[in-house]
mmCIF file of C-alpha atoms and ligand atoms in Angstrom:
data_model
loop_
_atom_site.group_PDB
_atom_site.id
_atom_site.type_symbol
_atom_site.label_atom_id
_atom_site.label_comp_id
_atom_site.label_asym_id
_atom_site.label_seq_id
_atom_site.Cartn_x
_atom_site.Cartn_y
_atom_site.Cartn_z
ATOM 1 C CA MET A 1 -66.897 1.381 -37.832
ATOM 2 C CA ASN A 2 -64.630 1.367 -40.891
ATOM 3 C CA SER A 3 -61.713 -1.097 -40.475
ATOM 4 C CA GLU A 4 -59.133 1.619 -41.258
ATOM 5 C CA TYR A 5 -60.560 4.623 -39.433
ATOM 6 C CA VAL A 6 -61.902 5.248 -35.974
ATOM 7 C CA ASP A 7 -64.549 7.927 -35.661
ATOM 8 C CA VAL A 8 -63.851 9.397 -32.255
ATOM 9 C CA ASP A 9 -67.142 10.430 -30.629
ATOM 10 C CA THR A 10 -65.900 13.194 -28.334
ATOM 11 C CA LYS A 11 -69.421 13.843 -27.040
ATOM 12 C CA PHE A 12 -69.552 10.266 -25.785
ATOM 13 C CA ILE A 13 -66.223 10.721 -23.997
ATOM 14 C CA ASP A 14 -67.664 13.842 -22.329
ATOM 15 C CA GLU A 15 -70.716 11.825 -21.321
ATOM 16 C CA ILE A 16 -68.520 9.146 -19.734
ATOM 17 C CA ILE A 17 -66.694 11.841 -17.757
ATOM 18 C CA LYS A 18 -70.005 13.400 -16.693
ATOM 19 C CA HIS A 19 -71.188 10.013 -15.382
ATOM 20 C CA GLY A 20 -68.139 9.556 -13.146
ATOM 21 C CA GLY A 21 -65.616 8.062 -15.598
ATOM 22 C CA LYS A 22 -63.279 11.056 -15.333
ATOM 23 C CA ASP A 23 -60.165 8.829 -15.513
ATOM 24 C CA VAL A 24 -60.908 7.607 -18.989
ATOM 25 C CA LYS A 25 -58.025 9.602 -20.496
ATOM 26 C CA LYS A 26 -55.425 8.419 -17.971
ATOM 27 C CA CYS A 27 -55.139 4.880 -19.339
ATOM 28 C CA MET A 28 -51.880 3.916 -21.097
ATOM 29 C CA GLN A 29 -53.063 0.424 -22.086
ATOM 30 C CA CYS A 30 -50.671 -1.592 -19.917
ATOM 31 C CA ALA A 31 -53.367 -4.288 -19.352
ATOM 32 C CA GLU A 32 -52.621 -4.712 -15.646
ATOM 33 C CA CYS A 33 -56.337 -4.240 -14.923
ATOM 34 C CA SER A 34 -57.357 -7.151 -17.160
ATOM 35 C CA VAL A 35 -54.820 -9.374 -15.409
ATOM 36 C CA VAL A 36 -55.953 -8.568 -11.861
ATOM 37 C CA CYS A 37 -59.709 -8.433 -12.464
ATOM 38 C CA PRO A 38 -61.225 -11.392 -10.564
ATOM 39 C CA LEU A 39 -64.324 -11.432 -12.751
ATOM 40 C CA SER A 40 -62.774 -11.276 -16.186
ATOM 41 C CA PRO A 41 -62.734 -14.371 -18.413
ATOM 42 C CA ASP A 42 -59.360 -15.599 -19.785
ATOM 43 C CA ASN A 43 -60.491 -15.143 -23.325
ATOM 44 C CA ASN A 44 -60.625 -11.510 -24.495
ATOM 45 C CA PRO A 45 -60.597 -10.126 -20.920
ATOM 46 C CA PHE A 46 -61.893 -6.783 -19.676
ATOM 47 C CA PRO A 47 -61.505 -3.887 -18.753
ATOM 48 C CA ARG A 48 -58.391 -2.893 -20.792
ATOM 49 C CA LYS A 49 -60.200 -3.226 -24.099
ATOM 50 C CA GLU A 50 -63.153 -1.200 -22.777
ATOM 51 C CA MET A 51 -60.734 1.528 -21.623
ATOM 52 C CA ILE A 52 -59.371 1.964 -25.121
ATOM 53 C CA TRP A 53 -62.844 1.838 -26.669
ATOM 54 C CA ALA A 54 -63.881 4.530 -24.190
ATOM 55 C CA GLN A 55 -60.826 6.662 -25.074
ATOM 56 C CA TRP A 56 -61.752 6.318 -28.731
ATOM 57 C CA GLY A 57 -65.377 7.184 -28.012
ATOM 58 C CA LEU A 58 -66.680 3.943 -29.553
ATOM 59 C CA LYS A 59 -70.182 4.299 -28.191
ATOM 60 C CA ASP A 60 -71.894 1.539 -30.204
ATOM 61 C CA THR A 61 -69.167 -0.990 -29.467
ATOM 62 C CA LEU A 62 -69.269 -0.284 -25.743
ATOM 63 C CA LEU A 63 -73.038 -0.243 -25.404
ATOM 64 C CA LYS A 64 -73.291 -3.675 -27.063
ATOM 65 C CA ASP A 65 -70.462 -5.097 -24.983
ATOM 66 C CA PRO A 66 -71.839 -7.555 -22.358
ATOM 67 C CA ASP A 67 -68.537 -7.349 -20.437
ATOM 68 C CA ILE A 68 -69.353 -3.871 -19.102
ATOM 69 C CA TRP A 69 -72.062 -5.609 -17.037
ATOM 70 C CA LEU A 70 -69.780 -8.345 -15.723
ATOM 71 C CA CYS A 71 -67.760 -5.698 -13.912
ATOM 72 C CA HIS A 72 -69.056 -5.397 -10.322
ATOM 73 C CA ASN A 73 -67.041 -2.241 -9.604
ATOM 74 C CA CYS A 74 -64.891 -3.970 -6.984
ATOM 75 C CA ALA A 75 -61.924 -1.645 -7.689
ATOM 76 C CA ASP A 76 -59.326 -4.440 -7.598
ATOM 77 C CA CYS A 77 -58.074 -3.064 -10.932
ATOM 78 C CA SER A 78 -57.986 0.562 -9.710
ATOM 79 C CA LYS A 79 -55.804 -0.422 -6.779
ATOM 80 C CA ASP A 80 -53.135 -1.806 -9.135
ATOM 81 C CA CYS A 81 -53.397 0.639 -12.031
ATOM 82 C CA PRO A 82 -50.000 2.334 -12.530
ATOM 83 C CA ARG A 83 -51.774 5.468 -13.780
ATOM 84 C CA ASN A 84 -54.203 5.656 -10.824
ATOM 85 C CA ALA A 85 -57.096 5.313 -13.222
ATOM 86 C CA LYS A 86 -60.371 3.764 -12.092
ATOM 87 C CA PRO A 87 -61.524 1.406 -14.851
ATOM 88 C CA GLY A 88 -64.429 0.196 -12.687
ATOM 89 C CA SER A 89 -65.790 3.747 -12.516
ATOM 90 C CA VAL A 90 -65.397 4.163 -16.286
ATOM 91 C CA LEU A 91 -67.379 0.953 -16.862
ATOM 92 C CA ASN A 92 -69.957 2.109 -14.311
ATOM 93 C CA ALA A 93 -70.342 5.342 -16.297
ATOM 94 C CA VAL A 94 -70.820 3.368 -19.516
ATOM 95 C CA ARG A 95 -73.479 1.235 -17.811
ATOM 96 C CA GLU A 96 -75.369 4.357 -16.723
ATOM 97 C CA ILE A 97 -75.282 5.615 -20.313
ATOM 98 C CA ALA A 98 -76.420 2.189 -21.579
ATOM 99 C CA ILE A 99 -79.495 2.395 -19.331
ATOM 100 C CA GLU A 100 -80.300 5.868 -20.694
ATOM 101 C CA GLU A 101 -79.884 4.697 -24.276
ATOM 102 C CA ASN A 102 -82.026 1.576 -23.936
ATOM 103 C CA SER A 103 -84.752 3.142 -21.792
ATOM 104 C CA TRP A 104 -88.079 4.321 -23.052
ATOM 105 C CA PRO A 105 -88.891 7.189 -23.140
ATOM 106 C CA ARG A 106 -85.222 8.174 -23.352
ATOM 107 C CA PHE A 107 -85.738 11.783 -22.211
ATOM 108 C CA VAL A 108 -87.134 10.546 -18.876
ATOM 109 C CA ALA A 109 -84.045 8.393 -18.328
ATOM 110 C CA LYS A 110 -81.734 11.286 -19.219
ATOM 111 C CA GLY A 111 -83.640 13.684 -16.951
ATOM 112 C CA PHE A 112 -83.637 11.207 -14.077
ATOM 113 C CA GLY A 113 -79.853 11.022 -14.271
ATOM 114 C CA GLU A 114 -79.478 14.806 -13.822
ATOM 115 C CA LYS A 115 -79.508 16.464 -10.430
ATOM 116 C CA LYS A 116 -81.131 19.645 -11.703
ATOM 117 C CA TYR A 117 -84.351 17.765 -12.624
ATOM 118 C CA LEU A 118 -84.739 16.067 -9.242
ATOM 119 C CA PRO A 119 -87.358 18.615 -8.017
ATOM 120 C CA LEU A 120 -89.548 17.701 -11.012
ATOM 121 C CA PHE A 121 -89.228 13.984 -10.279
ATOM 122 C CA ILE A 122 -90.308 14.648 -6.681
ATOM 123 C CA LEU A 123 -93.061 17.068 -7.643
ATOM 124 C CA PHE A 124 -94.733 14.589 -9.986
ATOM 125 C CA PRO A 125 -95.664 11.943 -7.351
ATOM 126 C CA VAL A 126 -96.500 14.655 -4.793
ATOM 127 C CA LEU A 127 -99.001 16.238 -7.197
ATOM 128 C CA PHE A 128 -100.299 12.838 -8.294
ATOM 129 C CA ILE A 129 -101.049 11.763 -4.705
ATOM 130 C CA ALA A 130 -102.445 15.178 -3.749
ATOM 131 C CA LEU A 131 -104.807 15.164 -6.745
ATOM 132 C CA LEU A 132 -105.963 11.634 -5.954
ATOM 133 C CA ILE A 133 -106.736 12.530 -2.360
ATOM 134 C CA TYR A 134 -108.585 15.646 -3.481
ATOM 135 C CA GLY A 135 -110.335 13.902 -6.379
ATOM 136 C CA LEU A 136 -111.490 10.936 -4.294
ATOM 137 C CA GLY A 137 -112.570 13.202 -1.431
ATOM 138 C CA LEU A 138 -110.347 11.425 1.127
ATOM 139 C CA LYS A 139 -109.990 12.994 4.549
ATOM 140 C CA MET A 140 -107.087 12.511 6.951
ATOM 141 C CA PRO A 141 -108.565 11.382 10.333
ATOM 142 C CA ALA A 142 -107.897 13.953 13.054
ATOM 143 C CA ASP A 143 -108.033 11.490 15.967
ATOM 144 C CA GLY A 144 -108.906 7.918 16.969
ATOM 145 C CA THR A 145 -106.930 4.697 16.588
ATOM 146 C CA ILE A 146 -104.445 4.989 13.759
ATOM 147 C CA TYR A 147 -105.446 2.817 10.801
ATOM 148 C CA PHE A 148 -103.991 3.878 7.456
ATOM 149 C CA SER A 149 -106.961 2.382 5.646
ATOM 150 C CA ASN A 150 -109.198 4.879 7.486
ATOM 151 C CA PHE A 151 -107.387 7.563 5.483
ATOM 152 C CA ILE A 152 -106.762 5.809 2.125
ATOM 153 C CA PRO A 153 -108.825 2.600 1.699
ATOM 154 C CA TYR A 154 -106.781 -0.418 0.583
ATOM 155 C CA ILE A 155 -108.825 -0.778 -2.580
ATOM 156 C CA TYR A 156 -107.377 2.509 -3.919
ATOM 157 C CA ILE A 157 -103.838 1.465 -3.017
ATOM 158 C CA ASP A 158 -104.392 -1.895 -4.749
ATOM 159 C CA VAL A 159 -105.947 -0.558 -7.934
ATOM 160 C CA ILE A 160 -103.596 2.408 -8.390
ATOM 161 C CA GLY A 161 -100.500 0.480 -7.310
ATOM 162 C CA THR A 162 -101.268 -2.429 -9.648
ATOM 163 C CA THR A 163 -101.990 -0.105 -12.579
ATOM 164 C CA ILE A 164 -98.724 1.800 -12.117
ATOM 165 C CA GLY A 165 -96.839 -1.471 -11.590
ATOM 166 C CA VAL A 166 -98.188 -2.999 -14.827
ATOM 167 C CA ILE A 167 -97.386 0.130 -16.884
ATOM 168 C CA ILE A 168 -93.856 0.286 -15.472
ATOM 169 C CA ALA A 169 -93.323 -3.454 -16.021
ATOM 170 C CA LEU A 170 -94.311 -3.071 -19.707
ATOM 171 C CA ILE A 171 -91.939 -0.098 -20.135
ATOM 172 C CA ALA A 172 -89.135 -2.042 -18.456
ATOM 173 C CA LEU A 173 -89.759 -5.126 -20.602
ATOM 174 C CA PHE A 174 -89.608 -3.035 -23.780
ATOM 175 C CA SER A 175 -86.299 -1.446 -22.668
ATOM 176 C CA LEU A 176 -84.848 -4.826 -21.702
ATOM 177 C CA TRP A 177 -85.899 -6.346 -25.004
ATOM 178 C CA ARG A 178 -83.977 -3.584 -26.825
ATOM 179 C CA PHE A 179 -80.998 -4.240 -24.573
ATOM 180 C CA TRP A 180 -81.118 -8.015 -25.144
ATOM 181 C CA LYS A 181 -81.271 -7.498 -28.932
ATOM 182 C CA SER A 182 -78.201 -5.246 -28.807
ATOM 183 C CA LEU A 183 -76.249 -7.869 -26.818
ATOM 184 C CA THR A 184 -77.124 -10.848 -28.949
ATOM 185 C CA VAL A 185 -76.339 -9.217 -32.260
ATOM 186 C CA THR A 186 -72.936 -10.845 -32.797
ATOM 187 C CA GLN A 187 -72.574 -14.172 -31.013
ATOM 188 C CA LYS A 188 -74.305 -17.524 -31.109
ATOM 189 C CA ASN A 189 -75.592 -19.033 -27.867
ATOM 190 C CA LYS A 190 -74.195 -22.297 -26.528
ATOM 191 C CA MET A 191 -76.739 -22.765 -23.748
ATOM 192 C CA ASN A 192 -80.471 -22.073 -23.846
ATOM 193 C CA PHE A 193 -81.870 -19.027 -22.061
ATOM 194 C CA PHE A 194 -83.560 -20.881 -19.192
ATOM 195 C CA SER A 195 -80.561 -23.050 -18.311
ATOM 196 C CA ALA A 196 -78.413 -19.901 -18.236
ATOM 197 C CA LEU A 197 -81.070 -18.091 -16.179
ATOM 198 C CA ILE A 198 -81.041 -20.824 -13.510
ATOM 199 C CA LEU A 199 -77.247 -20.567 -13.198
ATOM 200 C CA VAL A 200 -77.439 -16.785 -12.899
ATOM 201 C CA LEU A 201 -80.191 -16.986 -10.271
ATOM 202 C CA LYS A 202 -77.917 -19.281 -8.246
ATOM 203 C CA ASP A 203 -75.092 -16.711 -8.605
ATOM 204 C CA ILE A 204 -77.418 -13.910 -7.489
ATOM 205 C CA ILE A 205 -78.814 -15.849 -4.506
ATOM 206 C CA ALA A 206 -75.281 -16.598 -3.273
ATOM 207 C CA HIS A 207 -73.878 -13.245 -4.476
ATOM 208 C CA SER A 208 -70.965 -15.341 -5.694
ATOM 209 C CA TRP A 209 -69.555 -12.695 -8.076
ATOM 210 C CA PHE A 210 -69.393 -10.040 -5.353
ATOM 211 C CA LYS A 211 -67.626 -12.582 -3.155
ATOM 212 C CA LYS A 212 -64.657 -12.711 -5.550
ATOM 213 C CA CYS A 213 -63.878 -9.014 -5.087
ATOM 214 C CA GLU A 214 -61.075 -8.249 -2.642
ATOM 215 C CA THR A 215 -60.499 -4.473 -2.504
ATOM 216 C CA ASN A 216 -64.160 -3.654 -2.068
ATOM 217 C CA HIS A 217 -65.187 -6.829 -0.235
ATOM 218 C CA ILE A 218 -67.485 -4.945 2.134
ATOM 219 C CA ARG A 219 -69.683 -4.355 -0.908
ATOM 220 C CA TYR A 220 -70.560 -8.060 -0.820
ATOM 221 C CA TYR A 221 -72.214 -7.585 2.602
ATOM 222 C CA ALA A 222 -73.788 -4.277 1.584
ATOM 223 C CA HIS A 223 -75.460 -5.882 -1.431
ATOM 224 C CA LEU A 224 -76.344 -9.079 0.385
ATOM 225 C CA PHE A 225 -78.190 -7.293 3.209
ATOM 226 C CA THR A 226 -79.885 -4.790 0.907
ATOM 227 C CA PHE A 227 -80.976 -7.533 -1.482
ATOM 228 C CA TYR A 228 -82.399 -9.850 1.175
ATOM 229 C CA GLY A 229 -83.955 -6.956 3.111
ATOM 230 C CA PHE A 230 -85.765 -5.971 -0.073
ATOM 231 C CA ILE A 231 -86.949 -9.579 -0.592
ATOM 232 C CA PHE A 232 -88.295 -9.639 2.988
ATOM 233 C CA LEU A 233 -90.203 -6.400 2.362
ATOM 234 C CA LEU A 234 -91.723 -7.812 -0.831
ATOM 235 C CA VAL A 235 -92.825 -10.929 1.074
ATOM 236 C CA ALA A 236 -94.262 -8.706 3.843
ATOM 237 C CA THR A 237 -96.294 -6.742 1.265
ATOM 238 C CA ALA A 238 -97.634 -9.960 -0.298
ATOM 239 C CA THR A 239 -98.482 -11.354 3.165
ATOM 240 C CA ALA A 240 -100.326 -8.148 4.096
ATOM 241 C CA ALA A 241 -102.321 -8.354 0.844
ATOM 242 C CA PHE A 242 -103.167 -11.998 1.663
ATOM 243 C CA GLU A 243 -104.282 -11.079 5.194
ATOM 244 C CA ILE A 244 -106.532 -8.301 3.915
ATOM 245 C CA HIS A 245 -108.021 -9.956 0.823
ATOM 246 C CA PHE A 246 -108.223 -13.607 1.862
ATOM 247 C CA LEU A 247 -108.421 -13.581 5.656
ATOM 248 C CA GLY A 248 -110.787 -10.625 5.863
ATOM 249 C CA VAL A 249 -108.479 -8.559 8.096
ATOM 250 C CA GLN A 250 -109.699 -4.957 8.031
ATOM 251 C CA HIS A 251 -106.498 -3.239 9.143
ATOM 252 C CA SER A 252 -102.875 -4.359 9.020
ATOM 253 C CA LEU A 253 -102.060 -6.023 12.359
ATOM 254 C CA ILE A 254 -99.261 -5.003 14.670
ATOM 255 C CA GLY A 255 -97.592 -8.267 15.638
ATOM 256 C CA GLY A 256 -99.184 -10.154 12.701
ATOM 257 C CA PRO A 257 -97.082 -12.195 10.206
ATOM 258 C CA ALA A 258 -96.817 -9.350 7.654
ATOM 259 C CA ASN A 259 -95.767 -6.926 10.374
ATOM 260 C CA ILE A 260 -93.087 -9.252 11.752
ATOM 261 C CA ILE A 261 -91.655 -10.068 8.307
ATOM 262 C CA GLY A 262 -91.734 -6.332 7.435
ATOM 263 C CA ASN A 263 -89.846 -5.423 10.613
ATOM 264 C CA VAL A 264 -87.171 -8.038 9.964
ATOM 265 C CA GLY A 265 -86.922 -6.759 6.360
ATOM 266 C CA ALA A 266 -86.568 -3.153 7.576
ATOM 267 C CA VAL A 267 -83.702 -4.068 9.938
ATOM 268 C CA VAL A 268 -81.912 -6.119 7.265
ATOM 269 C CA ILE A 269 -82.290 -3.512 4.501
ATOM 270 C CA LEU A 270 -81.252 -0.628 6.780
ATOM 271 C CA THR A 271 -78.165 -2.605 7.794
ATOM 272 C CA GLY A 272 -77.307 -3.072 4.111
ATOM 273 C CA ILE A 273 -77.908 0.603 3.254
ATOM 274 C CA ILE A 274 -75.828 1.807 6.206
ATOM 275 C CA ILE A 275 -72.936 -0.390 5.012
ATOM 276 C CA VAL A 276 -73.408 1.035 1.488
ATOM 277 C CA ILE A 277 -73.303 4.614 2.811
ATOM 278 C CA TYR A 278 -70.266 3.870 4.974
ATOM 279 C CA ASN A 279 -68.527 2.304 1.978
ATOM 280 C CA HIS A 280 -69.299 5.373 -0.158
ATOM 281 C CA VAL A 281 -68.260 8.045 2.339
ATOM 282 C CA SER A 282 -65.233 6.297 3.860
ATOM 283 C CA ASN A 283 -63.303 6.741 0.603
ATOM 284 C CA LYS A 284 -61.288 3.613 1.360
ATOM 285 C CA VAL A 285 -62.019 2.178 -2.066
ATOM 286 C CA PRO A 286 -60.706 3.886 -5.222
ATOM 287 C CA LYS A 287 -64.020 4.400 -7.020
ATOM 288 C CA GLU A 288 -66.253 7.325 -7.991
ATOM 289 C CA ASN A 289 -69.665 7.673 -6.338
ATOM 290 C CA THR A 290 -72.168 9.124 -8.751
ATOM 291 C CA TYR A 291 -75.428 11.030 -8.348
ATOM 292 C CA PHE A 292 -77.158 7.989 -9.876
ATOM 293 C CA ASP A 293 -75.858 5.807 -7.000
ATOM 294 C CA TRP A 294 -76.670 8.327 -4.269
ATOM 295 C CA LEU A 295 -80.201 8.942 -5.489
ATOM 296 C CA PHE A 296 -81.066 5.263 -5.254
ATOM 297 C CA ILE A 297 -79.365 4.852 -1.880
ATOM 298 C CA PHE A 298 -81.341 7.776 -0.424
ATOM 299 C CA LEU A 299 -84.623 6.589 -1.927
ATOM 300 C CA LEU A 300 -84.196 3.151 -0.343
ATOM 301 C CA PHE A 301 -82.945 4.606 2.930
ATOM 302 C CA PHE A 302 -85.800 7.073 3.409
ATOM 303 C CA THR A 303 -88.409 4.536 2.287
ATOM 304 C CA ALA A 304 -87.207 2.165 5.009
ATOM 305 C CA ILE A 305 -86.906 4.955 7.612
ATOM 306 C CA THR A 306 -90.404 6.343 6.938
ATOM 307 C CA GLY A 307 -91.781 2.780 7.106
ATOM 308 C CA VAL A 308 -90.301 2.300 10.575
ATOM 309 C CA THR A 309 -91.319 5.818 11.703
ATOM 310 C CA MET A 310 -94.903 5.207 10.567
ATOM 311 C CA GLU A 311 -95.101 2.133 12.747
ATOM 312 C CA ILE A 312 -93.673 3.875 15.808
ATOM 313 C CA LEU A 313 -96.064 6.834 15.404
ATOM 314 C CA ARG A 314 -98.947 4.444 14.881
ATOM 315 C CA LEU A 315 -98.149 2.605 18.098
ATOM 316 C CA ASP A 316 -97.908 5.964 19.820
ATOM 317 C CA GLY A 317 -101.341 6.920 18.462
ATOM 318 C CA SER A 318 -99.970 10.072 16.832
ATOM 319 C CA VAL A 319 -101.804 11.465 13.798
ATOM 320 C CA PHE A 320 -98.392 12.408 12.383
ATOM 321 C CA ALA A 321 -98.352 8.738 11.356
ATOM 322 C CA TYR A 322 -100.678 9.738 8.471
ATOM 323 C CA TRP A 323 -98.278 12.446 7.257
ATOM 324 C CA THR A 324 -95.396 10.004 7.437
ATOM 325 C CA TYR A 325 -97.547 7.548 5.484
ATOM 326 C CA LEU A 326 -97.936 10.156 2.712
ATOM 327 C CA VAL A 327 -94.161 10.667 2.530
ATOM 328 C CA HIS A 328 -93.681 6.879 2.524
ATOM 329 C CA LEU A 329 -96.177 6.470 -0.338
ATOM 330 C CA THR A 330 -94.409 9.218 -2.314
ATOM 331 C CA LEU A 331 -91.067 7.443 -1.911
ATOM 332 C CA ILE A 332 -92.560 4.079 -2.888
ATOM 333 C CA PHE A 333 -94.109 5.740 -5.933
ATOM 334 C CA MET A 334 -90.654 7.067 -6.882
ATOM 335 C CA LEU A 335 -89.018 3.672 -6.377
ATOM 336 C CA ILE A 336 -91.593 1.890 -8.555
ATOM 337 C CA ALA A 337 -92.361 4.509 -11.217
ATOM 338 C CA TYR A 338 -88.721 5.414 -11.858
ATOM 339 C CA ALA A 339 -87.388 1.842 -11.562
ATOM 340 C CA PRO A 340 -86.626 1.466 -15.311
ATOM 341 C CA TYR A 341 -84.346 4.545 -15.127
ATOM 342 C CA SER A 342 -82.675 4.063 -11.738
ATOM 343 C CA LYS A 343 -80.126 1.770 -10.118
ATOM 344 C CA PHE A 344 -82.944 -0.778 -9.990
ATOM 345 C CA ALA A 345 -82.641 -0.985 -13.765
ATOM 346 C CA HIS A 346 -78.900 -1.410 -13.319
ATOM 347 C CA LEU A 347 -79.520 -4.615 -11.354
ATOM 348 C CA ILE A 348 -81.923 -6.026 -13.936
ATOM 349 C CA TYR A 349 -79.707 -5.115 -16.893
ATOM 350 C CA ARG A 350 -76.745 -6.754 -15.188
ATOM 351 C CA SER A 351 -78.755 -9.929 -14.522
ATOM 352 C CA ILE A 352 -79.873 -10.072 -18.167
ATOM 353 C CA ALA A 353 -76.302 -9.542 -19.392
ATOM 354 C CA MET A 354 -75.107 -12.290 -17.047
ATOM 355 C CA VAL A 355 -77.706 -14.661 -18.520
ATOM 356 C CA TYR A 356 -76.369 -13.813 -21.951
ATOM 357 C CA THR A 357 -72.697 -14.268 -20.985
ATOM 358 C CA ARG A 358 -73.556 -17.560 -19.235
ATOM 359 C CA SER A 359 -75.309 -18.698 -22.387
ATOM 360 C CA ILE A 360 -72.149 -18.117 -24.455
ATOM 361 C CA GLY A 361 -69.878 -19.625 -21.776
ATOM 362 C CA ARG A 362 -68.306 -16.303 -20.766
ATOM 363 C CA VAL A 363 -67.569 -16.640 -17.041
ATOM 364 C CA PRO A 364 -64.718 -15.603 -14.712
ATOM 365 C CA ALA A 365 -61.397 -17.377 -15.167
ATOM 366 C CA ILE A 366 -61.281 -18.674 -11.566
HETATM 367 S S1 LIG B 1 -54.170 -0.801 -15.491
HETATM 368 FE FE1 LIG B 1 -54.656 1.365 -15.777
HETATM 369 S S2 LIG B 1 -53.245 2.100 -17.338
HETATM 370 FE FE2 LIG B 1 -53.195 -0.131 -17.397
HETATM 371 S S3 LIG B 1 -54.706 -0.671 -19.000
HETATM 372 FE FE3 LIG B 1 -55.766 -0.717 -17.059
HETATM 373 S S4 LIG B 1 -56.616 1.333 -16.807
HETATM 374 FE FE4 LIG B 1 -55.087 1.450 -18.395
HETATM 375 S S1 LIG B 2 -63.735 -2.919 -10.980
HETATM 376 FE FE1 LIG B 2 -63.357 -5.050 -10.391
HETATM 377 S S2 LIG B 2 -64.773 -6.225 -11.679
HETATM 378 FE FE2 LIG B 2 -64.596 -4.196 -12.568
HETATM 379 S S3 LIG B 2 -63.006 -4.374 -14.085
HETATM 380 FE FE3 LIG B 2 -62.034 -3.666 -12.210
HETATM 381 S S4 LIG B 2 -61.334 -5.520 -11.181
HETATM 382 FE FE4 LIG B 2 -62.808 -6.143 -12.750
#
């Protein structure tokens, strides 16, 4: 940017509006939002400065700004804005655009953020799984005790799942590396990466930043339950893999450790998602709910629901358990394969930005 002129990028302003930041033009720069924000540092606070950058269409400045990630969309600022603007939603829109811009390949990220391409993003895993079943000559059992490995042997799940996971992890790492480079371009670090990472992990474990929000405090519980439910489900998956590969268990056991941990995880994550949905539909909090948010909520919700349904049908001895298993696998595929472009990415980008801001001593004023 030239020091005397501002090149207004009107396309970027349109993009912000498209991503839910429709109030960007309402701001009159009173700075009330920066005063009330519970997460803003004293020095050079947000979100007033981001609001003016957004009005000016300063895309590069905003995308490199770590402060957009410190905002947890609590809406404390929206409640007090004299123009009824929602700065948290504007920053959320900028974050969605930042994920698109840093992701690789970028066209996948852009497509994933658009409702009209959703059928394609569903069709891909459906065709992938259908072709695998056909190609490997797998047959869905028509009767007998329900064991999912009688339909798709664990070895296929392991090999294919690990391959997809490694590819996606490499793509995500490349995108995050680009993001990290864009953040660190201007400032020198005061603390080394690992010390900052430990502090951020403590913040995440306690959800201490969400706790500071007042207007949208219910979000603290929504995130807490969803986060820990997800951790439980990861532990359940690892335990099931241990049972099968190291203890020689042929079929996942009802009532076994993996099953119990998985059931607890399902209850906890569903509780979190239900609070999230309630918070979104109750309209008690002045914030925009975007397609990007809803897509992730529904993916998590239906993954958990199909997981529970599979177990009930299995106990009942119904062969519909196998069909539910296929839907469950499709949803898991979508969660993993599209993670670098979804709200999952949002969580990782935010964590990385928090490591960076910790490393330069940029933390909330209170
Ligand atoms: S409180 Fe509202 S009008 Fe004032 S600077 Fe913030 S967004 Fe703009
Ligand atoms: S939404 Fe909350 S965290 Fe974000 S800028 Fe407003 S007050 Fe701060």
